[in-house]
mmCIF file with all atom_site columns, C-alpha atoms in Angstrom:
data_model
loop_
_atom_site.group_PDB
_atom_site.id
_atom_site.type_symbol
_atom_site.label_atom_id
_atom_site.label_alt_id
_atom_site.label_comp_id
_atom_site.label_asym_id
_atom_site.label_entity_id
_atom_site.label_seq_id
_atom_site.pdbx_PDB_ins_code
_atom_site.Cartn_x
_atom_site.Cartn_y
_atom_site.Cartn_z
_atom_site.occupancy
_atom_site.B_iso_or_equiv
_atom_site.pdbx_formal_charge
_atom_site.auth_seq_id
_atom_site.auth_comp_id
_atom_site.auth_asym_id
_atom_site.auth_atom_id
_atom_site.pdbx_PDB_model_num
ATOM 1   C CA . MET A 1 1   ? 30.881 48.177 57.287 1.00 0.00 ? 1   MET A CA 1
ATOM 2   C CA . SER A 1 2   ? 27.674 49.063 59.159 1.00 0.00 ? 2   SER A CA 1
ATOM 3   C CA . ASP A 1 3   ? 24.232 48.522 57.625 1.00 0.00 ? 3   ASP A CA 1
ATOM 4   C CA . ASP A 1 4   ? 23.655 52.275 57.488 1.00 0.00 ? 4   ASP A CA 1
ATOM 5   C CA . ALA A 1 5   ? 26.924 52.815 55.648 1.00 0.00 ? 5   ALA A CA 1
ATOM 6   C CA . ALA A 1 6   ? 26.088 49.992 53.209 1.00 0.00 ? 6   ALA A CA 1
ATOM 7   C CA . LEU A 1 7   ? 22.792 51.675 52.318 1.00 0.00 ? 7   LEU A CA 1
ATOM 8   C CA . ASP A 1 8   ? 24.731 54.737 51.163 1.00 0.00 ? 8   ASP A CA 1
ATOM 9   C CA . LEU A 1 9   ? 26.744 52.722 48.617 1.00 0.00 ? 9   LEU A CA 1
ATOM 10  C CA . ARG A 1 10  ? 26.052 53.372 44.949 1.00 0.00 ? 10  ARG A CA 1
ATOM 11  C CA . ALA A 1 11  ? 23.863 50.724 43.273 1.00 0.00 ? 11  ALA A CA 1
ATOM 12  C CA . SER A 1 12  ? 24.932 49.035 40.029 1.00 0.00 ? 12  SER A CA 1
ATOM 13  C CA . ASP A 1 13  ? 22.856 48.058 36.996 1.00 0.00 ? 13  ASP A CA 1
ATOM 14  C CA . ALA A 1 14  ? 22.994 44.450 38.216 1.00 0.00 ? 14  ALA A CA 1
ATOM 15  C CA . ASP A 1 15  ? 21.540 45.513 41.595 1.00 0.00 ? 15  ASP A CA 1
ATOM 16  C CA . ARG A 1 16  ? 18.687 47.332 39.872 1.00 0.00 ? 16  ARG A CA 1
ATOM 17  C CA . ASP A 1 17  ? 18.034 44.314 37.626 1.00 0.00 ? 17  ASP A CA 1
ATOM 18  C CA . ARG A 1 18  ? 17.816 41.999 40.650 1.00 0.00 ? 18  ARG A CA 1
ATOM 19  C CA . VAL A 1 19  ? 15.162 44.209 42.229 1.00 0.00 ? 19  VAL A CA 1
ATOM 20  C CA . ALA A 1 20  ? 13.268 44.459 38.915 1.00 0.00 ? 20  ALA A CA 1
ATOM 21  C CA . GLU A 1 21  ? 13.176 40.650 38.674 1.00 0.00 ? 21  GLU A CA 1
ATOM 22  C CA . ILE A 1 22  ? 11.640 40.353 42.160 1.00 0.00 ? 22  ILE A CA 1
ATOM 23  C CA . LEU A 1 23  ? 9.047  42.978 41.214 1.00 0.00 ? 23  LEU A CA 1
ATOM 24  C CA . ARG A 1 24  ? 8.133  41.051 38.042 1.00 0.00 ? 24  ARG A CA 1
ATOM 25  C CA . ASP A 1 25  ? 7.679  37.860 40.076 1.00 0.00 ? 25  ASP A CA 1
ATOM 26  C CA . ALA A 1 26  ? 5.487  39.730 42.560 1.00 0.00 ? 26  ALA A CA 1
ATOM 27  C CA . LEU A 1 27  ? 3.329  41.057 39.721 1.00 0.00 ? 27  LEU A CA 1
ATOM 28  C CA . ALA A 1 28  ? 2.923  37.565 38.240 1.00 0.00 ? 28  ALA A CA 1
ATOM 29  C CA . GLU A 1 29  ? 1.945  36.162 41.671 1.00 0.00 ? 29  GLU A CA 1
ATOM 30  C CA . GLY A 1 30  ? -0.614 38.904 42.295 1.00 0.00 ? 30  GLY A CA 1
ATOM 31  C CA . ARG A 1 31  ? 1.275  40.494 45.182 1.00 0.00 ? 31  ARG A CA 1
ATOM 32  C CA . LEU A 1 32  ? 1.449  43.780 43.265 1.00 0.00 ? 32  LEU A CA 1
ATOM 33  C CA . ASP A 1 33  ? -1.080 45.300 40.919 1.00 0.00 ? 33  ASP A CA 1
ATOM 34  C CA . MET A 1 34  ? 0.050  46.880 37.659 1.00 0.00 ? 34  MET A CA 1
ATOM 35  C CA . GLU A 1 35  ? 0.084  50.411 39.066 1.00 0.00 ? 35  GLU A CA 1
ATOM 36  C CA . GLU A 1 36  ? 2.223  49.426 42.073 1.00 0.00 ? 36  GLU A CA 1
ATOM 37  C CA . PHE A 1 37  ? 4.532  47.424 39.825 1.00 0.00 ? 37  PHE A CA 1
ATOM 38  C CA . GLU A 1 38  ? 5.098  50.320 37.423 1.00 0.00 ? 38  GLU A CA 1
ATOM 39  C CA . GLU A 1 39  ? 5.722  52.760 40.283 1.00 0.00 ? 39  GLU A CA 1
ATOM 40  C CA . ARG A 1 40  ? 8.262  50.510 41.974 1.00 0.00 ? 40  ARG A CA 1
ATOM 41  C CA . LEU A 1 41  ? 9.946  49.534 38.715 1.00 0.00 ? 41  LEU A CA 1
ATOM 42  C CA . GLU A 1 42  ? 10.373 53.173 37.778 1.00 0.00 ? 42  GLU A CA 1
ATOM 43  C CA . SER A 1 43  ? 11.824 53.875 41.219 1.00 0.00 ? 43  SER A CA 1
ATOM 44  C CA . ALA A 1 44  ? 14.195 50.900 40.879 1.00 0.00 ? 44  ALA A CA 1
ATOM 45  C CA . TYR A 1 45  ? 15.738 52.147 37.651 1.00 0.00 ? 45  TYR A CA 1
ATOM 46  C CA . ARG A 1 46  ? 15.984 55.677 39.055 1.00 0.00 ? 46  ARG A CA 1
ATOM 47  C CA . ALA A 1 47  ? 17.642 54.494 42.283 1.00 0.00 ? 47  ALA A CA 1
ATOM 48  C CA . ARG A 1 48  ? 21.227 55.572 42.857 1.00 0.00 ? 48  ARG A CA 1
ATOM 49  C CA . THR A 1 49  ? 21.960 53.870 46.207 1.00 0.00 ? 49  THR A CA 1
ATOM 50  C CA . TYR A 1 50  ? 21.101 50.669 48.056 1.00 0.00 ? 50  TYR A CA 1
ATOM 51  C CA . GLY A 1 51  ? 19.095 52.756 50.484 1.00 0.00 ? 51  GLY A CA 1
ATOM 52  C CA . GLU A 1 52  ? 16.751 53.752 47.660 1.00 0.00 ? 52  GLU A CA 1
ATOM 53  C CA . LEU A 1 53  ? 16.444 50.155 46.385 1.00 0.00 ? 53  LEU A CA 1
ATOM 54  C CA . ALA A 1 54  ? 15.886 48.342 49.681 1.00 0.00 ? 54  ALA A CA 1
ATOM 55  C CA . PRO A 1 55  ? 12.332 49.618 50.453 1.00 0.00 ? 55  PRO A CA 1
ATOM 56  C CA . LEU A 1 56  ? 11.059 48.475 47.048 1.00 0.00 ? 56  LEU A CA 1
ATOM 57  C CA . THR A 1 57  ? 11.206 44.762 47.977 1.00 0.00 ? 57  THR A CA 1
ATOM 58  C CA . ARG A 1 58  ? 11.059 44.946 51.780 1.00 0.00 ? 58  ARG A CA 1
ATOM 59  C CA . ASP A 1 59  ? 7.449  43.710 51.897 1.00 0.00 ? 59  ASP A CA 1
ATOM 60  C CA . LEU A 1 60  ? 7.893  41.028 49.195 1.00 0.00 ? 60  LEU A CA 1
ATOM 61  C CA . PRO A 1 61  ? 8.978  37.389 49.588 1.00 0.00 ? 61  PRO A CA 1
ATOM 62  C CA . ALA A 1 62  ? 11.436 35.703 47.267 1.00 0.00 ? 62  ALA A CA 1
ATOM 63  C CA . ALA A 1 63  ? 10.033 34.307 44.008 1.00 0.00 ? 63  ALA A CA 1
ATOM 64  C CA . GLY A 1 64  ? 7.469  31.566 44.635 1.00 0.00 ? 64  GLY A CA 1
ATOM 65  C CA . ALA A 1 65  ? 7.882  31.659 48.429 1.00 0.00 ? 65  ALA A CA 1
ATOM 66  C CA . VAL A 1 66  ? 5.024  31.295 50.906 1.00 0.00 ? 66  VAL A CA 1
ATOM 67  C CA . ALA A 1 67  ? 7.172  31.795 53.995 1.00 0.00 ? 67  ALA A CA 1
ATOM 68  C CA . PRO A 1 68  ? 8.177  35.139 55.552 1.00 0.00 ? 68  PRO A CA 1
ATOM 69  C CA . PRO A 1 69  ? 9.832  37.592 53.217 1.00 0.00 ? 69  PRO A CA 1
ATOM 70  C CA . VAL A 1 70  ? 13.496 37.097 52.332 1.00 0.00 ? 70  VAL A CA 1
ATOM 71  C CA . PRO A 1 71  ? 15.172 40.491 51.928 1.00 0.00 ? 71  PRO A CA 1
ATOM 72  C CA . VAL A 1 72  ? 17.314 41.252 48.924 1.00 0.00 ? 72  VAL A CA 1
ATOM 73  C CA . SER A 1 73  ? 20.967 41.223 49.904 1.00 0.00 ? 73  SER A CA 1
ATOM 74  C CA . PHE A 1 74  ? 22.982 44.217 48.794 1.00 0.00 ? 74  PHE A CA 1
ATOM 75  C CA . THR A 1 75  ? 26.259 42.931 50.216 1.00 0.00 ? 75  THR A CA 1
ATOM 76  C CA . LYS A 1 76  ? 29.102 43.537 47.789 1.00 0.00 ? 76  LYS A CA 1
ATOM 77  C CA . VAL A 1 77  ? 30.950 40.392 46.686 1.00 0.00 ? 77  VAL A CA 1
ATOM 78  C CA . PRO A 1 78  ? 34.488 40.305 45.338 1.00 0.00 ? 78  PRO A CA 1
ATOM 79  C CA . VAL A 1 79  ? 34.695 41.002 41.624 1.00 0.00 ? 79  VAL A CA 1
ATOM 80  C CA . GLU A 1 80  ? 36.428 37.689 40.961 1.00 0.00 ? 80  GLU A CA 1
ATOM 81  C CA . SER A 1 81  ? 33.396 35.726 42.201 1.00 0.00 ? 81  SER A CA 1
ATOM 82  C CA . GLY A 1 82  ? 30.989 37.349 39.744 1.00 0.00 ? 82  GLY A CA 1
ATOM 83  C CA . GLY A 1 83  ? 30.856 38.290 36.103 1.00 0.00 ? 83  GLY A CA 1
ATOM 84  C CA . TRP A 1 84  ? 32.791 36.100 33.731 1.00 0.00 ? 84  TRP A CA 1
ATOM 85  C CA . ALA A 1 85  ? 34.717 34.422 36.542 1.00 0.00 ? 85  ALA A CA 1
ATOM 86  C CA . SER A 1 86  ? 31.513 32.834 37.820 1.00 0.00 ? 86  SER A CA 1
ATOM 87  C CA . ARG A 1 87  ? 30.746 31.452 34.354 1.00 0.00 ? 87  ARG A CA 1
ATOM 88  C CA . ILE A 1 88  ? 34.042 29.578 33.880 1.00 0.00 ? 88  ILE A CA 1
ATOM 89  C CA . VAL A 1 89  ? 32.900 26.475 35.762 1.00 0.00 ? 89  VAL A CA 1
ATOM 90  C CA . GLY A 1 90  ? 35.173 23.644 34.587 1.00 0.00 ? 90  GLY A CA 1
ATOM 91  C CA . GLY A 1 91  ? 33.932 20.111 34.044 1.00 0.00 ? 91  GLY A CA 1
ATOM 92  C CA . GLY A 1 92  ? 33.045 18.363 30.821 1.00 0.00 ? 92  GLY A CA 1
ATOM 93  C CA . GLY A 1 93  ? 30.127 20.433 29.543 1.00 0.00 ? 93  GLY A CA 1
ATOM 94  C CA . SER A 1 94  ? 26.426 19.641 29.587 1.00 0.00 ? 94  SER A CA 1
ATOM 95  C CA . SER A 1 95  ? 26.321 18.996 25.810 1.00 0.00 ? 95  SER A CA 1
ATOM 96  C CA . THR A 1 96  ? 29.252 18.052 23.589 1.00 0.00 ? 96  THR A CA 1
ATOM 97  C CA . SER A 1 97  ? 27.733 17.710 20.114 1.00 0.00 ? 97  SER A CA 1
ATOM 98  C CA . GLY A 1 98  ? 24.831 18.520 17.796 1.00 0.00 ? 98  GLY A CA 1
ATOM 99  C CA . VAL A 1 99  ? 23.647 16.812 14.605 1.00 0.00 ? 99  VAL A CA 1
ATOM 100 C CA . ALA A 1 100 ? 21.112 17.984 12.030 1.00 0.00 ? 100 ALA A CA 1
ATOM 101 C CA . VAL A 1 101 ? 20.404 15.797 8.982  1.00 0.00 ? 101 VAL A CA 1
ATOM 102 C CA . LEU A 1 102 ? 17.465 17.199 7.041  1.00 0.00 ? 102 LEU A CA 1
ATOM 103 C CA . SER A 1 103 ? 16.490 18.795 10.322 1.00 0.00 ? 103 SER A CA 1
ATOM 104 C CA . GLY A 1 104 ? 17.797 21.205 12.924 1.00 0.00 ? 104 GLY A CA 1
ATOM 105 C CA . PHE A 1 105 ? 19.305 21.456 16.379 1.00 0.00 ? 105 PHE A CA 1
ATOM 106 C CA . GLU A 1 106 ? 19.842 24.234 18.905 1.00 0.00 ? 106 GLU A CA 1
ATOM 107 C CA . ARG A 1 107 ? 21.738 24.815 22.096 1.00 0.00 ? 107 ARG A CA 1
ATOM 108 C CA . LYS A 1 108 ? 20.657 27.882 24.005 1.00 0.00 ? 108 LYS A CA 1
ATOM 109 C CA . GLY A 1 109 ? 19.687 29.150 27.406 1.00 0.00 ? 109 GLY A CA 1
ATOM 110 C CA . ARG A 1 110 ? 21.561 27.949 30.486 1.00 0.00 ? 110 ARG A CA 1
ATOM 111 C CA . TRP A 1 111 ? 24.010 25.218 29.458 1.00 0.00 ? 111 TRP A CA 1
ATOM 112 C CA . THR A 1 112 ? 27.714 24.497 29.847 1.00 0.00 ? 112 THR A CA 1
ATOM 113 C CA . VAL A 1 113 ? 29.923 24.714 26.757 1.00 0.00 ? 113 VAL A CA 1
ATOM 114 C CA . PRO A 1 114 ? 32.616 21.999 26.795 1.00 0.00 ? 114 PRO A CA 1
ATOM 115 C CA . LYS A 1 115 ? 36.227 22.604 25.820 1.00 0.00 ? 115 LYS A CA 1
ATOM 116 C CA . ARG A 1 116 ? 35.315 21.248 22.369 1.00 0.00 ? 116 ARG A CA 1
ATOM 117 C CA . PHE A 1 117 ? 31.774 21.184 20.968 1.00 0.00 ? 117 PHE A CA 1
ATOM 118 C CA . SER A 1 118 ? 31.354 19.356 17.640 1.00 0.00 ? 118 SER A CA 1
ATOM 119 C CA . CYS A 1 119 ? 28.429 19.696 15.272 1.00 0.00 ? 119 CYS A CA 1
ATOM 120 C CA . PHE A 1 120 ? 27.443 18.343 11.862 1.00 0.00 ? 120 PHE A CA 1
ATOM 121 C CA . THR A 1 121 ? 24.703 19.561 9.552  1.00 0.00 ? 121 THR A CA 1
ATOM 122 C CA . PHE A 1 122 ? 23.611 18.029 6.239  1.00 0.00 ? 122 PHE A CA 1
ATOM 123 C CA . MET A 1 123 ? 20.819 19.887 4.491  1.00 0.00 ? 123 MET A CA 1
ATOM 124 C CA . GLY A 1 124 ? 19.865 21.188 7.894  1.00 0.00 ? 124 GLY A CA 1
ATOM 125 C CA . GLY A 1 125 ? 20.733 23.900 10.366 1.00 0.00 ? 125 GLY A CA 1
ATOM 126 C CA . GLY A 1 126 ? 21.962 24.479 13.869 1.00 0.00 ? 126 GLY A CA 1
ATOM 127 C CA . GLU A 1 127 ? 21.975 27.364 16.345 1.00 0.00 ? 127 GLU A CA 1
ATOM 128 C CA . ILE A 1 128 ? 24.539 27.566 19.136 1.00 0.00 ? 128 ILE A CA 1
ATOM 129 C CA . ASP A 1 129 ? 23.690 30.429 21.503 1.00 0.00 ? 129 ASP A CA 1
ATOM 130 C CA . LEU A 1 130 ? 26.377 31.160 24.105 1.00 0.00 ? 130 LEU A CA 1
ATOM 131 C CA . ARG A 1 131 ? 24.876 34.321 25.617 1.00 0.00 ? 131 ARG A CA 1
ATOM 132 C CA . GLU A 1 132 ? 23.533 32.648 28.755 1.00 0.00 ? 132 GLU A CA 1
ATOM 133 C CA . ALA A 1 133 ? 25.926 29.712 28.805 1.00 0.00 ? 133 ALA A CA 1
ATOM 134 C CA . ASP A 1 134 ? 28.628 28.734 31.281 1.00 0.00 ? 134 ASP A CA 1
ATOM 135 C CA . PHE A 1 135 ? 32.020 27.599 29.988 1.00 0.00 ? 135 PHE A CA 1
ATOM 136 C CA . ALA A 1 136 ? 34.097 24.557 30.900 1.00 0.00 ? 136 ALA A CA 1
ATOM 137 C CA . ASP A 1 137 ? 37.309 26.456 30.151 1.00 0.00 ? 137 ASP A CA 1
ATOM 138 C CA . ARG A 1 138 ? 38.592 29.952 29.422 1.00 0.00 ? 138 ARG A CA 1
ATOM 139 C CA . GLU A 1 139 ? 39.016 28.884 25.764 1.00 0.00 ? 139 GLU A CA 1
ATOM 140 C CA . VAL A 1 140 ? 36.462 26.685 24.014 1.00 0.00 ? 140 VAL A CA 1
ATOM 141 C CA . GLU A 1 141 ? 36.273 25.411 20.457 1.00 0.00 ? 141 GLU A CA 1
ATOM 142 C CA . ILE A 1 142 ? 33.137 25.093 18.337 1.00 0.00 ? 142 ILE A CA 1
ATOM 143 C CA . HIS A 1 143 ? 34.008 22.638 15.526 1.00 0.00 ? 143 HIS A CA 1
ATOM 144 C CA . CYS A 1 144 ? 31.473 22.733 12.697 1.00 0.00 ? 144 CYS A CA 1
ATOM 145 C CA . VAL A 1 145 ? 31.038 20.600 9.593  1.00 0.00 ? 145 VAL A CA 1
ATOM 146 C CA . ALA A 1 146 ? 28.304 22.007 7.359  1.00 0.00 ? 146 ALA A CA 1
ATOM 147 C CA . VAL A 1 147 ? 27.398 20.211 4.116  1.00 0.00 ? 147 VAL A CA 1
ATOM 148 C CA . MET A 1 148 ? 24.642 21.978 2.221  1.00 0.00 ? 148 MET A CA 1
ATOM 149 C CA . GLY A 1 149 ? 23.568 23.288 5.583  1.00 0.00 ? 149 GLY A CA 1
ATOM 150 C CA . GLY A 1 150 ? 24.392 25.988 8.088  1.00 0.00 ? 150 GLY A CA 1
ATOM 151 C CA . VAL A 1 151 ? 25.336 26.743 11.666 1.00 0.00 ? 151 VAL A CA 1
ATOM 152 C CA . GLN A 1 152 ? 24.872 30.038 13.510 1.00 0.00 ? 152 GLN A CA 1
ATOM 153 C CA . VAL A 1 153 ? 26.979 30.839 16.589 1.00 0.00 ? 153 VAL A CA 1
ATOM 154 C CA . ILE A 1 154 ? 25.720 33.685 18.800 1.00 0.00 ? 154 ILE A CA 1
ATOM 155 C CA . VAL A 1 155 ? 27.855 35.404 21.442 1.00 0.00 ? 155 VAL A CA 1
ATOM 156 C CA . GLU A 1 156 ? 27.386 38.525 23.491 1.00 0.00 ? 156 GLU A CA 1
ATOM 157 C CA . PRO A 1 157 ? 29.532 41.645 23.062 1.00 0.00 ? 157 PRO A CA 1
ATOM 158 C CA . GLY A 1 158 ? 32.880 41.461 24.821 1.00 0.00 ? 158 GLY A CA 1
ATOM 159 C CA . VAL A 1 159 ? 33.622 37.818 23.955 1.00 0.00 ? 159 VAL A CA 1
ATOM 160 C CA . GLU A 1 160 ? 36.697 37.169 21.830 1.00 0.00 ? 160 GLU A CA 1
ATOM 161 C CA . VAL A 1 161 ? 35.937 35.106 18.719 1.00 0.00 ? 161 VAL A CA 1
ATOM 162 C CA . VAL A 1 162 ? 38.553 33.523 16.443 1.00 0.00 ? 162 VAL A CA 1
ATOM 163 C CA . VAL A 1 163 ? 37.460 31.875 13.172 1.00 0.00 ? 163 VAL A CA 1
ATOM 164 C CA . ARG A 1 164 ? 39.661 29.148 11.690 1.00 0.00 ? 164 ARG A CA 1
ATOM 165 C CA . GLY A 1 165 ? 37.218 27.303 9.434  1.00 0.00 ? 165 GLY A CA 1
ATOM 166 C CA . ILE A 1 166 ? 37.639 26.463 5.755  1.00 0.00 ? 166 ILE A CA 1
ATOM 167 C CA . GLY A 1 167 ? 34.894 26.904 3.158  1.00 0.00 ? 167 GLY A CA 1
ATOM 168 C CA . VAL A 1 168 ? 34.621 25.183 -0.253 1.00 0.00 ? 168 VAL A CA 1
ATOM 169 C CA . MET A 1 169 ? 31.783 26.730 -2.218 1.00 0.00 ? 169 MET A CA 1
ATOM 170 C CA . GLY A 1 170 ? 30.727 27.820 1.226  1.00 0.00 ? 170 GLY A CA 1
ATOM 171 C CA . GLY A 1 171 ? 32.078 30.053 3.918  1.00 0.00 ? 171 GLY A CA 1
ATOM 172 C CA . PHE A 1 172 ? 32.830 30.951 7.510  1.00 0.00 ? 172 PHE A CA 1
ATOM 173 C CA . GLU A 1 173 ? 31.766 34.399 8.663  1.00 0.00 ? 173 GLU A CA 1
ATOM 174 C CA . HIS A 1 174 ? 34.460 36.327 10.489 1.00 0.00 ? 174 HIS A CA 1
ATOM 175 C CA . PRO A 1 175 ? 33.486 38.567 13.409 1.00 0.00 ? 175 PRO A CA 1
ATOM 176 C CA . ARG A 1 176 ? 33.404 42.317 13.076 1.00 0.00 ? 176 ARG A CA 1
ATOM 177 C CA . ASP A 1 177 ? 35.414 44.512 15.385 1.00 0.00 ? 177 ASP A CA 1
ATOM 178 C CA . ASP A 1 178 ? 32.665 45.253 17.908 1.00 0.00 ? 178 ASP A CA 1
ATOM 179 C CA . GLY A 1 179 ? 34.767 46.821 20.603 1.00 0.00 ? 179 GLY A CA 1
ATOM 180 C CA . PRO A 1 180 ? 37.241 45.635 23.233 1.00 0.00 ? 180 PRO A CA 1
ATOM 181 C CA . VAL A 1 181 ? 37.212 42.194 24.804 1.00 0.00 ? 181 VAL A CA 1
ATOM 182 C CA . ASP A 1 182 ? 35.840 42.115 28.357 1.00 0.00 ? 182 ASP A CA 1
ATOM 183 C CA . PRO A 1 183 ? 38.438 41.298 31.037 1.00 0.00 ? 183 PRO A CA 1
ATOM 184 C CA . GLY A 1 184 ? 38.147 37.618 31.918 1.00 0.00 ? 184 GLY A CA 1
ATOM 185 C CA . ALA A 1 185 ? 35.796 36.835 29.020 1.00 0.00 ? 185 ALA A CA 1
ATOM 186 C CA . PRO A 1 186 ? 36.152 33.431 27.354 1.00 0.00 ? 186 PRO A CA 1
ATOM 187 C CA . ARG A 1 187 ? 37.780 32.930 23.966 1.00 0.00 ? 187 ARG A CA 1
ATOM 188 C CA . VAL A 1 188 ? 35.635 31.104 21.402 1.00 0.00 ? 188 VAL A CA 1
ATOM 189 C CA . VAL A 1 189 ? 37.410 29.410 18.492 1.00 0.00 ? 189 VAL A CA 1
ATOM 190 C CA . ILE A 1 190 ? 35.173 28.467 15.558 1.00 0.00 ? 190 ILE A CA 1
ATOM 191 C CA . SER A 1 191 ? 36.764 25.819 13.339 1.00 0.00 ? 191 SER A CA 1
ATOM 192 C CA . GLY A 1 192 ? 35.708 23.211 10.808 1.00 0.00 ? 192 GLY A CA 1
ATOM 193 C CA . PHE A 1 193 ? 34.675 22.792 7.182  1.00 0.00 ? 193 PHE A CA 1
ATOM 194 C CA . ALA A 1 194 ? 31.784 24.103 5.093  1.00 0.00 ? 194 ALA A CA 1
ATOM 195 C CA . PHE A 1 195 ? 30.852 22.652 1.681  1.00 0.00 ? 195 PHE A CA 1
ATOM 196 C CA . TRP A 1 196 ? 27.963 24.337 -0.083 1.00 0.00 ? 196 TRP A CA 1
ATOM 197 C CA . GLY A 1 197 ? 27.046 25.625 3.306  1.00 0.00 ? 197 GLY A CA 1
ATOM 198 C CA . GLY A 1 198 ? 27.997 28.255 5.814  1.00 0.00 ? 198 GLY A CA 1
ATOM 199 C CA . VAL A 1 199 ? 28.927 28.932 9.409  1.00 0.00 ? 199 VAL A CA 1
ATOM 200 C CA . GLY A 1 200 ? 27.951 32.355 10.655 1.00 0.00 ? 200 GLY A CA 1
ATOM 201 C CA . MET A 1 201 ? 28.432 34.250 13.882 1.00 0.00 ? 201 MET A CA 1
ATOM 202 C CA . ALA A 1 202 ? 26.573 37.145 15.430 1.00 0.00 ? 202 ALA A CA 1
ATOM 203 C CA . ARG A 1 203 ? 26.945 39.351 18.489 1.00 0.00 ? 203 ARG A CA 1
ATOM 204 C CA . LYS A 1 204 ? 23.710 40.042 20.352 1.00 0.00 ? 204 LYS A CA 1
ATOM 205 C CA . LEU A 1 205 ? 22.879 41.335 23.802 1.00 0.00 ? 205 LEU A CA 1
ATOM 206 C CA . PRO A 1 206 ? 21.501 38.812 26.309 1.00 0.00 ? 206 PRO A CA 1
ATOM 207 C CA . ARG A 1 207 ? 17.723 38.809 26.641 1.00 0.00 ? 207 ARG A CA 1
ATOM 208 C CA . ALA A 1 208 ? 17.812 40.237 30.173 1.00 0.00 ? 208 ALA A CA 1
ATOM 209 C CA . GLU A 1 209 ? 19.929 43.154 29.004 1.00 0.00 ? 209 GLU A CA 1
ATOM 210 C CA . ARG A 1 210 ? 17.589 43.836 26.077 1.00 0.00 ? 210 ARG A CA 1
ATOM 211 C CA . ARG A 1 211 ? 14.618 43.887 28.489 1.00 0.00 ? 211 ARG A CA 1
ATOM 212 C CA . ARG A 1 212 ? 16.477 46.272 30.782 1.00 0.00 ? 212 ARG A CA 1
ATOM 213 C CA . LEU A 1 213 ? 17.259 48.635 27.920 1.00 0.00 ? 213 LEU A CA 1
ATOM 214 C CA . ARG A 1 214 ? 13.635 48.566 26.725 1.00 0.00 ? 214 ARG A CA 1
ATOM 215 C CA . GLU A 1 215 ? 12.404 49.413 30.213 1.00 0.00 ? 215 GLU A CA 1
ATOM 216 C CA . GLN A 1 216 ? 15.025 52.136 30.538 1.00 0.00 ? 216 GLN A CA 1
ATOM 217 C CA . ARG A 1 217 ? 13.928 53.689 27.245 1.00 0.00 ? 217 ARG A CA 1
ATOM 218 C CA . ARG A 1 218 ? 10.307 53.507 28.373 1.00 0.00 ? 218 ARG A CA 1
ATOM 219 C CA . LEU A 1 219 ? 11.116 55.279 31.632 1.00 0.00 ? 219 LEU A CA 1
ATOM 220 C CA . GLU A 1 220 ? 13.147 57.919 29.813 1.00 0.00 ? 220 GLU A CA 1
ATOM 221 C CA . LYS A 1 221 ? 10.179 58.516 27.527 1.00 0.00 ? 221 LYS A CA 1
ATOM 222 C CA . LEU A 1 222 ? 7.906  58.902 30.568 1.00 0.00 ? 222 LEU A CA 1
ATOM 223 C CA . GLU A 1 223 ? 10.346 61.365 32.113 1.00 0.00 ? 223 GLU A CA 1
ATOM 224 C CA . ARG A 1 224 ? 10.468 63.438 28.931 1.00 0.00 ? 224 ARG A CA 1
ATOM 225 C CA . GLY A 1 225 ? 6.668  63.506 28.856 1.00 0.00 ? 225 GLY A CA 1
ATOM 226 C CA . GLU A 1 226 ? 6.547  64.638 32.482 1.00 0.00 ? 226 GLU A CA 1
ATOM 227 C CA . ARG A 1 227 ? 9.046  67.422 31.818 1.00 0.00 ? 227 ARG A CA 1
ATOM 228 C CA . ARG A 1 228 ? 7.049  68.652 28.840 1.00 0.00 ? 228 ARG A CA 1
ATOM 229 C CA . ARG A 1 229 ? 3.865  68.696 30.943 1.00 0.00 ? 229 ARG A CA 1
ATOM 230 C CA . ASP A 1 230 ? 5.634  70.591 33.735 1.00 0.00 ? 230 ASP A CA 1
ATOM 231 C CA . GLU A 1 231 ? 6.973  73.141 31.274 1.00 0.00 ? 231 GLU A CA 1
ATOM 232 C CA . SER A 1 232 ? 3.591  73.707 29.588 1.00 0.00 ? 232 SER A CA 1
#
């Protein structure tokens, strides 16, 4: 496909987010002032094609670079190399256990979930956030033992969750039906034992997606204000 033809392709939300991230870096580095940033960001989220996105970063280097600008690539990659497929990475996991005795632990951000992650809490708490994690296998198990303590497991929408834990004067929270499972998404099995404690789970959007939605709502509000001014 020629470069001109590629510029006519429809842009995705992920493409717009990539451009927005470069614009944020440029603002933080002083390459753009606030007015330029807001103008380009608004144009990015309004863009429908690659041809509309490309000029927004053409004069900007990659994040932190001091060399000549590196253009944003809009080359389409096969579906199987992105999305969930790119997050099933194999290996043994970057962390295999967590312990909280009169204290707490957390696993969040960019980490690799092993095939089996074990945790123990005694009069303490733990948070296991899988929203930005990679996975060692298509199915992983989170095994929790909570004694007078608690563990919270957080996944993003579209991930299948199966709860197999047992509670004695405690409990395991079962997931709500929050819509269909994403194709290729991992399966998370939550197992274990809770005594006078609890293991909960929650579905939350990733932070990047929440930022995108906030910016989208802000732009929609600006557009409504502009329409009202034009009509008055």
